[in-house]
mmCIF file of C-alpha atoms in Angstrom:
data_model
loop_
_atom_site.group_PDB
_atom_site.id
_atom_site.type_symbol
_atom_site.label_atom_id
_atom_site.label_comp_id
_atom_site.label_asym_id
_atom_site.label_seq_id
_atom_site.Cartn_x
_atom_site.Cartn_y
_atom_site.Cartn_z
ATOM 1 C CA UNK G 1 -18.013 14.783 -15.549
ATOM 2 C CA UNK G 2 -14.515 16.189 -15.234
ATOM 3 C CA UNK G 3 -11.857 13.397 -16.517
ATOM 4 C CA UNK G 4 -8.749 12.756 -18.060
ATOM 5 C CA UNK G 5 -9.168 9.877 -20.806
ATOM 6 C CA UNK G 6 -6.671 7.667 -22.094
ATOM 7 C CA UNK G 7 -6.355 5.224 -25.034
ATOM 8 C CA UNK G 8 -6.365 2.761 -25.304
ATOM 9 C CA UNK G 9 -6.318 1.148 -22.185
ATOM 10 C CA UNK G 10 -4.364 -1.856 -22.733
ATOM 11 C CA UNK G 11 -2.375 -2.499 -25.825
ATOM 12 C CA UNK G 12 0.571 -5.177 -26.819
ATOM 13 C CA UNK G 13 2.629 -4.945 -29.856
ATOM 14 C CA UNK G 14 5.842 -5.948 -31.608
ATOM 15 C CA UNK G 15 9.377 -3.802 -31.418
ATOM 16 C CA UNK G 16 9.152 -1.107 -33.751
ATOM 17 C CA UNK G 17 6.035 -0.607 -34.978
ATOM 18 C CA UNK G 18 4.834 3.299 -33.898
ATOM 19 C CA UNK G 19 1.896 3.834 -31.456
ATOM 20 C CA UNK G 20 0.140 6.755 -30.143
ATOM 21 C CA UNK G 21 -0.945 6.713 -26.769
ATOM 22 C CA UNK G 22 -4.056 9.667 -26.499
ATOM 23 C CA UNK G 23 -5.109 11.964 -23.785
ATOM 24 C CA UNK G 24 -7.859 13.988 -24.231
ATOM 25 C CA UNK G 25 -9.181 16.401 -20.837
ATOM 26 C CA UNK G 26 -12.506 18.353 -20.412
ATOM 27 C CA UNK G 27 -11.469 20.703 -17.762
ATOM 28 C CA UNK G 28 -9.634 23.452 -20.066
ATOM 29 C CA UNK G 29 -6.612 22.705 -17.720
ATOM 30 C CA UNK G 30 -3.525 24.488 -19.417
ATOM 31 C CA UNK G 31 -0.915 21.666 -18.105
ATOM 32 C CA UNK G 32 -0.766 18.438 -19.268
ATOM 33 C CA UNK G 33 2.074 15.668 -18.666
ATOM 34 C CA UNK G 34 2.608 12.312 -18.890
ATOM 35 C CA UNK G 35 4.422 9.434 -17.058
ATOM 36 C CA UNK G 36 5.089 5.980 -17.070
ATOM 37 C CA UNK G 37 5.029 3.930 -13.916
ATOM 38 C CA UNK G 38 7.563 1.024 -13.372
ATOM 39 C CA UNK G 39 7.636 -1.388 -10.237
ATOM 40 C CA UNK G 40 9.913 0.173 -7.487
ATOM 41 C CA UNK G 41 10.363 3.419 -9.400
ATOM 42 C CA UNK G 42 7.404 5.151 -8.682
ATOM 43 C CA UNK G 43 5.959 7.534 -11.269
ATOM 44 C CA UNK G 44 8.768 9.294 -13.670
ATOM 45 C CA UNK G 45 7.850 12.373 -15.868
ATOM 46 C CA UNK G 46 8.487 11.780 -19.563
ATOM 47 C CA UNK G 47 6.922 15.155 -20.684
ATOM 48 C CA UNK G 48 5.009 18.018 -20.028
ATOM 49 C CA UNK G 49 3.307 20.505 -21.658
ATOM 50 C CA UNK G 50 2.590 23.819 -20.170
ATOM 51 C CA UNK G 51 0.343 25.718 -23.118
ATOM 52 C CA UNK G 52 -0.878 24.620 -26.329
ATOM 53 C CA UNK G 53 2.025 24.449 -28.558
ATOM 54 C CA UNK G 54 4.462 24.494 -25.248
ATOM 55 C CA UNK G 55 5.924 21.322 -24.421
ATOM 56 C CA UNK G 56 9.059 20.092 -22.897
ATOM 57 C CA UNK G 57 11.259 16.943 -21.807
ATOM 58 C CA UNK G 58 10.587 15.658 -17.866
ATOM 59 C CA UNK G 59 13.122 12.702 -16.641
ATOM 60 C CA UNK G 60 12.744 10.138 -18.986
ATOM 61 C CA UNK G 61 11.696 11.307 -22.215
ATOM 62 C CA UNK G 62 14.260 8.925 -24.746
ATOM 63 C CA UNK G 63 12.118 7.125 -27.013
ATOM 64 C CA UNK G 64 9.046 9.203 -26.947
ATOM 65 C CA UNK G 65 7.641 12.383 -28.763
ATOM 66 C CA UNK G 66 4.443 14.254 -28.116
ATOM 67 C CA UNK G 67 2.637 17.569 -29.455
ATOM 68 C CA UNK G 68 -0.017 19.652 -27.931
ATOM 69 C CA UNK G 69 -1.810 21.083 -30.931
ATOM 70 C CA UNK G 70 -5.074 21.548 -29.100
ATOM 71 C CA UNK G 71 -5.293 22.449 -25.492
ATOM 72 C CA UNK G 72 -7.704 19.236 -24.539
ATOM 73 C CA UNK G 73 -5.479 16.990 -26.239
ATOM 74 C CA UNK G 74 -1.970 15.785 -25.412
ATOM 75 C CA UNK G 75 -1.085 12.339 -27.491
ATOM 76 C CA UNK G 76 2.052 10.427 -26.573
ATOM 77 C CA UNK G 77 3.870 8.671 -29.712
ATOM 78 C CA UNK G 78 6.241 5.994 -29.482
ATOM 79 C CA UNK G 79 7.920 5.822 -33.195
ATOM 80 C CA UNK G 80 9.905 2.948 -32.618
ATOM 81 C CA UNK G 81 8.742 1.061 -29.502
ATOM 82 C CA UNK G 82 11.247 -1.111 -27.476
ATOM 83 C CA UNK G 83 10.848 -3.895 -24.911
ATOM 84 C CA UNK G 84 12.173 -1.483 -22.230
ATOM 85 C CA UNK G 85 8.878 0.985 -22.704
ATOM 86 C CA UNK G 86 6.967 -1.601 -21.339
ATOM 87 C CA UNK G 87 4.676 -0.120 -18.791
ATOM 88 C CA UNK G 88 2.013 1.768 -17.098
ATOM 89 C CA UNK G 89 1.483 4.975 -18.317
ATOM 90 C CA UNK G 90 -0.408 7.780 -16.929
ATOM 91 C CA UNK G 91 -1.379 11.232 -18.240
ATOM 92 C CA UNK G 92 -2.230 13.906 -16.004
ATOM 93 C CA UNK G 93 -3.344 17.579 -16.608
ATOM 94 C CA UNK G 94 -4.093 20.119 -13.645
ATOM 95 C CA UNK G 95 -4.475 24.096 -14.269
ATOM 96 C CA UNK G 96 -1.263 26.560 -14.599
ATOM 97 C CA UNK G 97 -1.873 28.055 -11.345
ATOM 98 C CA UNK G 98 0.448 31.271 -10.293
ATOM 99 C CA UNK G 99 3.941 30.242 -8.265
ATOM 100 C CA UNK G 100 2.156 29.502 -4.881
ATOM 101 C CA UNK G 101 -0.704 28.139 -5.397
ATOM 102 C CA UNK G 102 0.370 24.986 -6.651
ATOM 103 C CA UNK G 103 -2.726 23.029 -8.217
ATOM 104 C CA UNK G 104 -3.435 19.000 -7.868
ATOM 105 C CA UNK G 105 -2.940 16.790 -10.929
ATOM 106 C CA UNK G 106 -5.905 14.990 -12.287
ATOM 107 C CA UNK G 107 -4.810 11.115 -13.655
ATOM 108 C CA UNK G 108 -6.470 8.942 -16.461
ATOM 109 C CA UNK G 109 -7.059 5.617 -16.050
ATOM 110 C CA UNK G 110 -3.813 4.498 -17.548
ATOM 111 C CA UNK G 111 -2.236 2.233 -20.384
ATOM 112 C CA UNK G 112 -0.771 -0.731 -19.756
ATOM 113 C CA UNK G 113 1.652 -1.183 -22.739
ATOM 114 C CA UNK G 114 3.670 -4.581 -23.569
ATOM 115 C CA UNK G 115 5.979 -4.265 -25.971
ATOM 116 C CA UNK G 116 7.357 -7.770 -27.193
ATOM 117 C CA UNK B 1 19.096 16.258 -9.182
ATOM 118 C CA UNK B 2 15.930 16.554 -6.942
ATOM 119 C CA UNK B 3 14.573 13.515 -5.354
ATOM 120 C CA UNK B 4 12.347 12.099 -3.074
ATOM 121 C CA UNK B 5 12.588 9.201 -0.677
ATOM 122 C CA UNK B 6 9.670 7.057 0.719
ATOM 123 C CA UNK B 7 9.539 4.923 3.467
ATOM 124 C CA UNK B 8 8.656 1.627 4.159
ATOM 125 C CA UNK B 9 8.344 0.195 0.844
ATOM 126 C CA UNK B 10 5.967 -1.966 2.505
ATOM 127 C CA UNK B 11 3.831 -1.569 5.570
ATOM 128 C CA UNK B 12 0.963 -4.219 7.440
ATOM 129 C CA UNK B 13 -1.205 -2.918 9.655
ATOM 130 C CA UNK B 14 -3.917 -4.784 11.584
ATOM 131 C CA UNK B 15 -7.366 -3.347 11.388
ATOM 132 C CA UNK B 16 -8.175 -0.386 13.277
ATOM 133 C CA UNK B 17 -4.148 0.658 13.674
ATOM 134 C CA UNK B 18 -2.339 3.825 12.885
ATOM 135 C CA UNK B 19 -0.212 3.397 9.918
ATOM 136 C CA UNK B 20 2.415 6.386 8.807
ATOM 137 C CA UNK B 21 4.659 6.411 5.676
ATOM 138 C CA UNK B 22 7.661 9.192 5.569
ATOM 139 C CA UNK B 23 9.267 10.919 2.413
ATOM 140 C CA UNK B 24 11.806 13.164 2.665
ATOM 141 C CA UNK B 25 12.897 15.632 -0.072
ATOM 142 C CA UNK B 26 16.157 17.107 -1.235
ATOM 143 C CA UNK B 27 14.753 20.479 -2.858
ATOM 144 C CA UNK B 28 14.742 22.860 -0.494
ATOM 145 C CA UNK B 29 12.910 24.751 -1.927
ATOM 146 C CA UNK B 30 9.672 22.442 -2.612
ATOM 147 C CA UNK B 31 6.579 24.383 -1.569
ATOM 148 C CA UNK B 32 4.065 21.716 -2.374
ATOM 149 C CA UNK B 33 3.715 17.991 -0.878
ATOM 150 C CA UNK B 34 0.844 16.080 -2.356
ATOM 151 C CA UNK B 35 -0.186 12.643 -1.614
ATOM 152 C CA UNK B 36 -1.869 9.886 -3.666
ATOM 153 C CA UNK B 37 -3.752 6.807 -3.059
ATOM 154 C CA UNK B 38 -3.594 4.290 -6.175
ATOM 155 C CA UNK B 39 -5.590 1.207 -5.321
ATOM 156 C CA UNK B 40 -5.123 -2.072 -7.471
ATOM 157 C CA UNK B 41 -5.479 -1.547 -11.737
ATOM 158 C CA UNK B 42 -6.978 1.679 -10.853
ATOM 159 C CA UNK B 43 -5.172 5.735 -11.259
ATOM 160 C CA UNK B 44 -3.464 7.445 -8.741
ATOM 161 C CA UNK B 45 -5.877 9.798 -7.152
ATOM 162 C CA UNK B 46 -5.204 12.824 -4.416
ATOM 163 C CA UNK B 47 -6.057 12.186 -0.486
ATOM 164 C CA UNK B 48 -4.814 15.348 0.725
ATOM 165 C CA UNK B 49 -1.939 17.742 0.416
ATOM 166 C CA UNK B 50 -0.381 20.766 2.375
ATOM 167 C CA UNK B 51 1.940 23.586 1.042
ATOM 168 C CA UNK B 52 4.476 24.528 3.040
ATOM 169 C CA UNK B 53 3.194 27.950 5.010
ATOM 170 C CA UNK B 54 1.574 25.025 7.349
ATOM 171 C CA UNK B 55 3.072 22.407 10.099
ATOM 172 C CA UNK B 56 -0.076 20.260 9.865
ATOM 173 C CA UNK B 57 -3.245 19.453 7.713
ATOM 174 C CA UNK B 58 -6.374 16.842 9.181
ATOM 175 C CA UNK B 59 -8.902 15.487 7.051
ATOM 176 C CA UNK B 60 -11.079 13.073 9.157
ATOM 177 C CA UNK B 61 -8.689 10.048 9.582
ATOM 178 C CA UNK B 62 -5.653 10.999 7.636
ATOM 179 C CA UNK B 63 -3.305 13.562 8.296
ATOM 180 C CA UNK B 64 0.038 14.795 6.961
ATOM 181 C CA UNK B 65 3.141 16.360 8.726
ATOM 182 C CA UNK B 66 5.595 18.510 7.390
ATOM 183 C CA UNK B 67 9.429 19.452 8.963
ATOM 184 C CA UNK B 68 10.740 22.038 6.530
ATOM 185 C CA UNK B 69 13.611 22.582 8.541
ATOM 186 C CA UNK B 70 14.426 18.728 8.300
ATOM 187 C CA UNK B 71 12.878 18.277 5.232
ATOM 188 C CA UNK B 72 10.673 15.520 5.788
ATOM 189 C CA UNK B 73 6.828 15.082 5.124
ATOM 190 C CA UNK B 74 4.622 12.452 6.751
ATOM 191 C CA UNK B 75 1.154 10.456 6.421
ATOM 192 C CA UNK B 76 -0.753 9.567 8.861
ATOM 193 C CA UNK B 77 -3.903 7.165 8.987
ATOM 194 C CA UNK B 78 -5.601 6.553 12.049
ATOM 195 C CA UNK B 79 -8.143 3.473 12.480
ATOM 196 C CA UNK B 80 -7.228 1.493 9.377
ATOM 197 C CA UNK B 81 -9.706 -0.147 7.312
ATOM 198 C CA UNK B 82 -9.210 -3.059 4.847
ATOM 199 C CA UNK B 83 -10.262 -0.395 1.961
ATOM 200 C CA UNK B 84 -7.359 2.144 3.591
ATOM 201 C CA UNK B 85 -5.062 -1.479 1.606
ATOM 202 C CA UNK B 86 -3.473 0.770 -1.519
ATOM 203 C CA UNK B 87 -0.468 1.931 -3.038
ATOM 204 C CA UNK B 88 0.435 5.215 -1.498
ATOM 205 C CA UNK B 89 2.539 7.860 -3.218
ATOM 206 C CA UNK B 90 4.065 11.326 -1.649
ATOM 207 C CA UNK B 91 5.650 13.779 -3.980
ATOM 208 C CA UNK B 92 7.115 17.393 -3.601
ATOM 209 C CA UNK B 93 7.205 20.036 -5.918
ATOM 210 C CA UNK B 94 8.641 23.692 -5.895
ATOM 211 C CA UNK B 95 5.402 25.487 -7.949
ATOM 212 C CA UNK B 96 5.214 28.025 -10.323
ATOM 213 C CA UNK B 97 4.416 27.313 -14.222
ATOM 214 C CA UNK B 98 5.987 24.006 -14.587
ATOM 215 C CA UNK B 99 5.239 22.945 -11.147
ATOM 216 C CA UNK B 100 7.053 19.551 -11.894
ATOM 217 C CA UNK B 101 5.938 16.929 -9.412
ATOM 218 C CA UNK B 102 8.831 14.827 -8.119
ATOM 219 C CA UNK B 103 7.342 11.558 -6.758
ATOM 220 C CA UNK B 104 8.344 8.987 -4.055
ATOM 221 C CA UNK B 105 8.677 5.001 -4.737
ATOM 222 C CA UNK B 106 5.300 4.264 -3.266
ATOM 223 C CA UNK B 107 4.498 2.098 -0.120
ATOM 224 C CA UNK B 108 2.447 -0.826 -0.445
ATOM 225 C CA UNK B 109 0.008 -0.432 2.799
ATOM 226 C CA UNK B 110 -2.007 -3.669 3.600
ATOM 227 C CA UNK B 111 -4.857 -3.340 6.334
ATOM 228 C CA UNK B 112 -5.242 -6.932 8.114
ATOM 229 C CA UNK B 113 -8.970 -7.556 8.863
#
């Protein structure tokens, strides 16, 4: 089955102590992202990552690092989490497509993360 | 910077009603408009989308609009059902490679039985 997975799925911890987030896909999609989804905001981009090795910064990417060593997998790392990255966060991956045909995003599941 | 606007943040329909949510878009030169459906605890998922070489695009019950010239996109559900009740999402992006989706605020739709 084609899917985007996510883990964990729900996870609270203390200020500062680091956390990786993963995302691992099974359809050989070339773009990956992620976001984090806050109550009236909608969803904001905190990175992307177009290619294996290839990643870059989307609107809200203070606090957070990622890498994209292998193209299925595309962890988010939070080295010193804060009370204000408490959240919803989603990963998403969808394939490059060419500049018209723009392709649909596939979501995980998402993690809820508390951060106390 | 780009952005896109939703309306109503909120929207109650009785049973059986047509329900519409608008977003309009400040990139002129989005190409894309995708829409999502994220029910309760669960991950946003695509209803339907349209690029921007069309006016119009039906799939049974739902339908979106799109005004290039005005910049506005629409969503339209006809006969509501209580499982239609969701958080829906529009977005807008301008394609190619990075093909970064901008999304709206999301409208809380809830279908009266």
């Amino acid at each position: 089955e084609a899917q985007v997975t996510q883990n964990p799925r729900y996870l609270i911890t203390v200020t500062g102590k680091k956390l990786t987030v993963t995302c691992s896909q099974n359809m050989n999609h070339e773009y990956m992202s992620w976001y984090r989804q806050d109550p009236g905001l909608g969803l904001r981009q905190i990175y992307y990552s177009m290619n294996v090795e290839v990643t870059d910064k989307g609107d809200v990417p203070e606090g957070y690092k990622v890498s994209r060593k292998e193209k299925r997998n595309f962890p988010l790392i939070l080295e010193s989490p804060s009370p204000n990255q408490t959240s919803l966060y989603f990963c998403a991956s969808r394939p490059q497509g060419d500049t018209w045909s723009n392709q649909p995003q596939h979501f995980g599941d998402g993690t809820r993360l508390s951060i106390l | 910077g780009e952005n896109v606007e939703q309306h109503p943040s909120t929207l109650s329909v009785q049973e059986g009603d047509s329900a519409v949510i608008k977003c309009t878009y400040s990139d002129s030169a989005s190409n894309y408009f995708p829409w999502y459906k994220q029910e309760l605890g669960k991950r946003p998922q695509l209803i339907i989308d349209i690029r921007s070489n069309v006016g119009e695009k039906k799939d049974q019950r739902i339908a979106v609009t799109l005004n290039k010239t005005a910049k506005h996109f629409s969503l339209h559900i006809t006969e509501t059902q209580p499982e239609d009740s969701a958080v829906y999402f529009c977005a807008a992006s301008r394609g190619g490679a990075t093909n970064k989706l901008i999304f709206g605020t999301g409208t809380l739709l809830a279908v009266q039985p």
